[in-house]
Tab-separated table of C-alpha atoms in Angstrom:
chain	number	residue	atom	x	y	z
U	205	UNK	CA	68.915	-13.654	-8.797
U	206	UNK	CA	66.578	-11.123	-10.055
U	207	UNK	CA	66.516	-9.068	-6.858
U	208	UNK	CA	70.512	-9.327	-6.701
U	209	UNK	CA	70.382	-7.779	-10.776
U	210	UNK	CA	67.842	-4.842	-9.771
U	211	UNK	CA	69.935	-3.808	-6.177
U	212	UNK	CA	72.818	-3.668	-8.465
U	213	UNK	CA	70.995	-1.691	-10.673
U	214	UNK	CA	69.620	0.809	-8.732
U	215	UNK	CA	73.634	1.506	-7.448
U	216	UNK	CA	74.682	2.117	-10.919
U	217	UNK	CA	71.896	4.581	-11.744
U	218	UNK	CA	72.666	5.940	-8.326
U	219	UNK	CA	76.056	6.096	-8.747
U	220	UNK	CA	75.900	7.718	-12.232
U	221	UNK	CA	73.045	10.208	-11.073
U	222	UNK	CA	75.472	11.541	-7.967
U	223	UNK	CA	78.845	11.837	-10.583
U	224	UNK	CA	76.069	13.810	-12.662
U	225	UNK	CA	74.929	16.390	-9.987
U	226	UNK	CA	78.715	16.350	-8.477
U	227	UNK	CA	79.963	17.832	-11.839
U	228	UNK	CA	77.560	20.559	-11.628
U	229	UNK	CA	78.594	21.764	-7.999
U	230	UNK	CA	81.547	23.545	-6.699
U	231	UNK	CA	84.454	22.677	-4.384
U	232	UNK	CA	82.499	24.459	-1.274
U	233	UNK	CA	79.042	22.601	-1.823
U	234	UNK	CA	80.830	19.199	-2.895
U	235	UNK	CA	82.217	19.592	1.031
U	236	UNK	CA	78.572	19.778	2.558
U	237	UNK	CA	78.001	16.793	0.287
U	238	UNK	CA	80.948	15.463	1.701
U	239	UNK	CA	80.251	15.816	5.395
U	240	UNK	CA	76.306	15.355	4.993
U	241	UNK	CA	77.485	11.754	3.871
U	242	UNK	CA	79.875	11.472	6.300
U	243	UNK	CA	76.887	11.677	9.261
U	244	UNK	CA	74.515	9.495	7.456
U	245	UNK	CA	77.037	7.368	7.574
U	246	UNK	CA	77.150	7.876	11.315
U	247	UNK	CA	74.159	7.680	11.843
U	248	UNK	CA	73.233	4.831	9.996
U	249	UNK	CA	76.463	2.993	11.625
U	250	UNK	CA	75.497	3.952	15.076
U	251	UNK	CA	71.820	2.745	14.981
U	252	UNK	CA	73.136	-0.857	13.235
U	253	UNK	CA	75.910	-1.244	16.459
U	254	UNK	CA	73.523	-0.531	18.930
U	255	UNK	CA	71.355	-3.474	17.921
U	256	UNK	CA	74.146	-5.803	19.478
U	257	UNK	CA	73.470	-8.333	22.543
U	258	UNK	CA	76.882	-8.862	23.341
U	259	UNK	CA	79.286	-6.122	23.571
U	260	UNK	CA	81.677	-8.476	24.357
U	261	UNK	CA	81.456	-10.698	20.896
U	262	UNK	CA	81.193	-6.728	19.315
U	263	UNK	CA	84.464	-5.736	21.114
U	264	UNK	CA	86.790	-9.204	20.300
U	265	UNK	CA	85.372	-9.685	16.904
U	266	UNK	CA	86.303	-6.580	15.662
U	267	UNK	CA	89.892	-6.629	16.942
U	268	UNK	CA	90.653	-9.323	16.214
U	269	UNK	CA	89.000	-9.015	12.574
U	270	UNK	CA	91.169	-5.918	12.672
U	271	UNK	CA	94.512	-7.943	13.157
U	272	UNK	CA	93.829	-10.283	10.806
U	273	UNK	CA	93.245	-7.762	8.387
U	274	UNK	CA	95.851	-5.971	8.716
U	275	UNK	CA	98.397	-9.473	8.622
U	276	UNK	CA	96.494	-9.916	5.396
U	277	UNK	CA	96.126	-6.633	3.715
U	278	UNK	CA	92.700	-7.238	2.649
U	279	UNK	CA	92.243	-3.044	2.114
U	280	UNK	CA	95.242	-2.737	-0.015
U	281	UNK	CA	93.947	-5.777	-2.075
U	282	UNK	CA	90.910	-3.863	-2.305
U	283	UNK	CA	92.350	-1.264	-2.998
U	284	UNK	CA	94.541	-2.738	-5.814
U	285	UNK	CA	91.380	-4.073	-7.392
U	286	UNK	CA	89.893	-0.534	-7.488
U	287	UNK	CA	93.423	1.242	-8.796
U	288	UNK	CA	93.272	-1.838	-11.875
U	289	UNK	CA	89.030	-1.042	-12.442
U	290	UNK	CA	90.242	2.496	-12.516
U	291	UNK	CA	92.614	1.711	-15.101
U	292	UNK	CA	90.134	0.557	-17.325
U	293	UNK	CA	87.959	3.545	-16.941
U	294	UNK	CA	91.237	5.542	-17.404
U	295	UNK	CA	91.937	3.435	-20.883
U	296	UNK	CA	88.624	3.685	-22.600
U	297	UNK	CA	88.451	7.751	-21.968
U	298	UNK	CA	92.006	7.715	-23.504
U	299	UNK	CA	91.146	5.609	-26.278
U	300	UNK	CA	87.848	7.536	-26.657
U	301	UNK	CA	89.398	10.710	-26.597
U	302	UNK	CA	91.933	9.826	-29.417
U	303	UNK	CA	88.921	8.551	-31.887
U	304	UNK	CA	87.259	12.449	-31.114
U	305	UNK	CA	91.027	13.857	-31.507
U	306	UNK	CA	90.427	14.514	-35.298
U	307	UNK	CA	87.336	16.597	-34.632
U	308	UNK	CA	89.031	18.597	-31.523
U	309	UNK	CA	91.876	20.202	-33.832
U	310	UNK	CA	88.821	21.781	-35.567
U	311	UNK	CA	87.631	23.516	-32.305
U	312	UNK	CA	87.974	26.635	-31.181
U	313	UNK	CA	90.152	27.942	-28.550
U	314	UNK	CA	86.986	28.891	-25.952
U	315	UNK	CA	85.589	25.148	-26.657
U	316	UNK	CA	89.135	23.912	-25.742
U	317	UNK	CA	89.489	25.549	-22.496
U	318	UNK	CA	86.084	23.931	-21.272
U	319	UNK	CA	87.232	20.499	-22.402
U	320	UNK	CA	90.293	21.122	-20.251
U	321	UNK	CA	88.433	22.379	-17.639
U	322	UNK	CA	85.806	19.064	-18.030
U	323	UNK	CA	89.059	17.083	-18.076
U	324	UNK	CA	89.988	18.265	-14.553
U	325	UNK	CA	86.686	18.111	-12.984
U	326	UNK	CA	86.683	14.313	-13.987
U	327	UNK	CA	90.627	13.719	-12.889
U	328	UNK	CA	88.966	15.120	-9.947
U	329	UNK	CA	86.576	12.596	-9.982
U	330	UNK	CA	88.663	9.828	-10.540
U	331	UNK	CA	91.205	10.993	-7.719
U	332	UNK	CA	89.153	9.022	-4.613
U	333	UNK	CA	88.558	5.797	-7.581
U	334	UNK	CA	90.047	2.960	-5.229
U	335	UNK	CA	88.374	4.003	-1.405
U	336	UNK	CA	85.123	4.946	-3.295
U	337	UNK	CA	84.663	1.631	-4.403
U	338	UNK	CA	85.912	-0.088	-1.308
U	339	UNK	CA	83.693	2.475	1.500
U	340	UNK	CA	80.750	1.745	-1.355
U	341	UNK	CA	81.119	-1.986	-1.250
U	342	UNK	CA	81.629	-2.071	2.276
U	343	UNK	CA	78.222	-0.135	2.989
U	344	UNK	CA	76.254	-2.228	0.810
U	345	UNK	CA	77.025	-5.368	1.497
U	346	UNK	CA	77.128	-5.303	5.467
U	347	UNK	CA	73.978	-5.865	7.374
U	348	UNK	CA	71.556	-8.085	7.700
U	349	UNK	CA	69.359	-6.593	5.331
U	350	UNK	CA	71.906	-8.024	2.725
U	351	UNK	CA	71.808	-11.454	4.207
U	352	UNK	CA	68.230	-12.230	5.455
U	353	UNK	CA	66.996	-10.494	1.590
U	354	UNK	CA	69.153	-12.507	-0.044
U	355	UNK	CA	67.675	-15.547	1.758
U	356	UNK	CA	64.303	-14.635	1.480
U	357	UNK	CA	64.886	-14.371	-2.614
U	358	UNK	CA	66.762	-17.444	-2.809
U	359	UNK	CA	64.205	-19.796	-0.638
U	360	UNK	CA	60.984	-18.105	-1.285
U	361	UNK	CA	61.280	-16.137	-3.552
U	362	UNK	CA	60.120	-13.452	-1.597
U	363	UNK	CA	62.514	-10.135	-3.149
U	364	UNK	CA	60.554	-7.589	-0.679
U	365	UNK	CA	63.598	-6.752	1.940
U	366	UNK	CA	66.315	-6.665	-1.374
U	367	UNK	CA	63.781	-4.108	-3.544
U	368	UNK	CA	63.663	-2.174	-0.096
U	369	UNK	CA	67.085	-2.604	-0.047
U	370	UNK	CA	67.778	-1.894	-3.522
U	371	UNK	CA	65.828	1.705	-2.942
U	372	UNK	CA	67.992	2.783	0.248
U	373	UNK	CA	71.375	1.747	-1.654
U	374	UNK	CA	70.120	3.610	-4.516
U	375	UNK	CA	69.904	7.290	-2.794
U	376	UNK	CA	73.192	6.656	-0.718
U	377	UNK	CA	74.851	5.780	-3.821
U	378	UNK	CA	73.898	9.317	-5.221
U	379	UNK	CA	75.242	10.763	-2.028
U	380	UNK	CA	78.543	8.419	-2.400
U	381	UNK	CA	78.995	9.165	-5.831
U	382	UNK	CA	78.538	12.653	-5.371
U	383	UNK	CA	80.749	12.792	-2.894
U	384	UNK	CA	83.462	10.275	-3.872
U	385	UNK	CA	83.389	9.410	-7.434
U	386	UNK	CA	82.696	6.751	-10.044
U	387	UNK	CA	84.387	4.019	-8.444
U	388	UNK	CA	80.987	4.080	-5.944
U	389	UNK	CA	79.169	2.596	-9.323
U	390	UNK	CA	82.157	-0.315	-9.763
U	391	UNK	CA	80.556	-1.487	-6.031
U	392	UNK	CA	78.059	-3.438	-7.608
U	393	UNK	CA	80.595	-6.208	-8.934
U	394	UNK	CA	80.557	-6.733	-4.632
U	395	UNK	CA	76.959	-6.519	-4.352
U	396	UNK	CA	76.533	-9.120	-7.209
U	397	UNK	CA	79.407	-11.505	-6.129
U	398	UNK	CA	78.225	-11.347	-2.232
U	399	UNK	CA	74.380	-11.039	-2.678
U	400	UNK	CA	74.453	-13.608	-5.593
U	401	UNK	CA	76.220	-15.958	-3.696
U	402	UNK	CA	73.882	-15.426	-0.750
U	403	UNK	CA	70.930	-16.203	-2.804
U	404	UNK	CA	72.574	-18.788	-4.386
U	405	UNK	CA	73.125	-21.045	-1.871
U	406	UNK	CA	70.410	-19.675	0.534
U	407	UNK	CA	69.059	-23.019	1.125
U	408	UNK	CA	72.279	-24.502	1.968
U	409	UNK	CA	73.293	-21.526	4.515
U	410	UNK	CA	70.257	-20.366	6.000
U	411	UNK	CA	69.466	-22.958	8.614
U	412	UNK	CA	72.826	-22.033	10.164
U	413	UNK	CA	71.907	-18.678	10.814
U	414	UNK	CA	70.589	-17.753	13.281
U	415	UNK	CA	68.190	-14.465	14.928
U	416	UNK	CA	71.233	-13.992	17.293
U	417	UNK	CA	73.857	-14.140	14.328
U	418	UNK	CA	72.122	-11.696	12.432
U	419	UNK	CA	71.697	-9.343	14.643
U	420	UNK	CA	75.763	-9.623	15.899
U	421	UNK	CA	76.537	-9.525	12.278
U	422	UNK	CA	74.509	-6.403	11.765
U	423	UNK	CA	76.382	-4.766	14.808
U	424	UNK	CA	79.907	-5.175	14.155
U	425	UNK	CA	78.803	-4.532	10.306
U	426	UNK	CA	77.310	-1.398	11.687
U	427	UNK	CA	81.187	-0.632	13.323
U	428	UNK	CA	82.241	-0.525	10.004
U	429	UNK	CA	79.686	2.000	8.453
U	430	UNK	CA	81.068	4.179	11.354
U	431	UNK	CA	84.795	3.651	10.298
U	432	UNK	CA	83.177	4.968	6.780
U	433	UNK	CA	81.829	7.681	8.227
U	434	UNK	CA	85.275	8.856	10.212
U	435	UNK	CA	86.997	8.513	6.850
U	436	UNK	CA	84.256	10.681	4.989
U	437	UNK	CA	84.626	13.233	7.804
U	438	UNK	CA	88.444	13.098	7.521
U	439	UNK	CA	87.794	12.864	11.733
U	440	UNK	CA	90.343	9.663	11.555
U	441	UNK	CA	91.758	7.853	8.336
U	442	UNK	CA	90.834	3.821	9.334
U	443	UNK	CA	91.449	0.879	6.521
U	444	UNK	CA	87.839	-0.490	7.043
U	445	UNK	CA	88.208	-3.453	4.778
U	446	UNK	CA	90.501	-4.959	7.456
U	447	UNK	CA	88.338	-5.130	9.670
U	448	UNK	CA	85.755	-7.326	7.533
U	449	UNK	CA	87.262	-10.710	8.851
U	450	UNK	CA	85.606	-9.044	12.132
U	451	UNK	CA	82.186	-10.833	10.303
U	452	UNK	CA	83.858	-14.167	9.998
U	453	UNK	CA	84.850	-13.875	13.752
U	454	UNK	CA	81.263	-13.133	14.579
U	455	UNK	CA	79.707	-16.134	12.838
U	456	UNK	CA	82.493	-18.300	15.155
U	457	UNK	CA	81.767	-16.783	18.498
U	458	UNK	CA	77.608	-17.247	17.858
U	459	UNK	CA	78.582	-20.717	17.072
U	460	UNK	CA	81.051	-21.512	19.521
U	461	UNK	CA	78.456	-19.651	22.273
U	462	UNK	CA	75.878	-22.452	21.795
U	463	UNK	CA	78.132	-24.955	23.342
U	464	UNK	CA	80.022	-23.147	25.718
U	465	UNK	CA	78.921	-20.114	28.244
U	466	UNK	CA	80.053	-17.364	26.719
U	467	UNK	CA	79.306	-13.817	27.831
């Protein structure tokens, strides 16, 4: 579980790194933040769905991870769990704010305007909360670097792919952050639930999963980062999480495809 600790690591200090520099820009460069993470989102999504074999399992996995999403509402669960980790962040600045009240009356009127003036840049902050932590977890636990690394940690203890891993989340979660907000730091309670199960029960899982899997999983995981990226880049606004069951779908069709022909 080491390797699942330092990936989740690295996205905090990411995360809190990218809130830090965010503060310190204005609206005009936090836009070219904005849109720079919006294509390496893209980008990143693009070269992950190309990797598919079937476009066919890409195409009816998706959909139909789509529908079931949507009959669900797994993005405004998400979503819900993000609003209620906001809340908590919300209650301890509050409560943290009323122990330094005492000291405030004493300030002066200049030193009051640049609290208010703090305050809004981190209502600002908080305003994107909920889809920061749900594009965040999304992009960091889809892909197969997430499943074969966790493998690889759990079985040999071989942590290689997730400290590689661990790196790469760690600069996009400056760009997130920057972009987005705190709630890209709050992704790491998906990183450690997913990853740590992975590694977990690597031993149990792994000999069900296949090179072909993997790299299906990867591509319609890849779809997603793309969805991501459309949202960042306000191009199209698309519930990702809904289409997550898309995965599920994948690991079926792989399955299903070694007894029957499918294309």
């Amino acid at each position: 579980m080491i390797a699942v600790f330092v990936n989740c690591a690295t996205v905090i200090v990411g995360s809190l790194l990218g809130c830090l520099f965010a503060r310190k820009i204005t609206k005009s460069f936090s836009d070219v933040v904005s849109t720079g993470a919006g294509i390496i989102s893209l980008v990143l999504g693009i070269q992950m769905t190309l990797e598919y074999k079937s476009v066919i399992c890409l195409a009816l996995c998706l959909i139909l991870g789509g529908l079931l999403g949507t009959l669900i509402n797994i993005d405004g669960a998400i979503l819900k769990l993000g609003s209620k980790l906001e809340g908590l962040v919300s209650r301890k600045k509050q409560d943290t704010a009323a122990d330094g009240q005492a000291v405030k009356a004493g300030a002066s009127e200049t030193s009051s305007d640049s609290d208010t003036s703090a305050g809004n840049g981190d209502s600002n902050s908080q305003k994107n909360f909920a889809y920061a932590f749900l594009n965040a977890s999304v992009l960091f636990c889809v892909g197969s670097m997430a499943i074969l690394g966790s493998f690889q940690a759990g079985i040999d203890h071989n942590y290689t792919l997730i400290f590689t891993k661990s790196i790469l989340d760690g600069f996009m979660a400056i760009v997130f952050a920057a972009s987005m907000g705190i709630g890209t730091l709050f992704s790491f309670i998906a990183i450690l639930v997913y990853q740590g199960a992975l590694t977990l029960l690597s031993s149990f899982i792994a000999p069900y999963i296949s090179e072909l899997m993997l790299t299906e999983l990867t591509a319609c995981g890849g779809a997603m980062i793309i969805m991501i990226g459309f949202n960042l880049l306000s191009l199209k606004k698309i519930k990702t999480a809904n289409f997550l069951p898309g995965l599920l779908f994948v690991v079926l069709y792989v399955i299903v495809q070694r007894f029957l022909p499918l294309p």
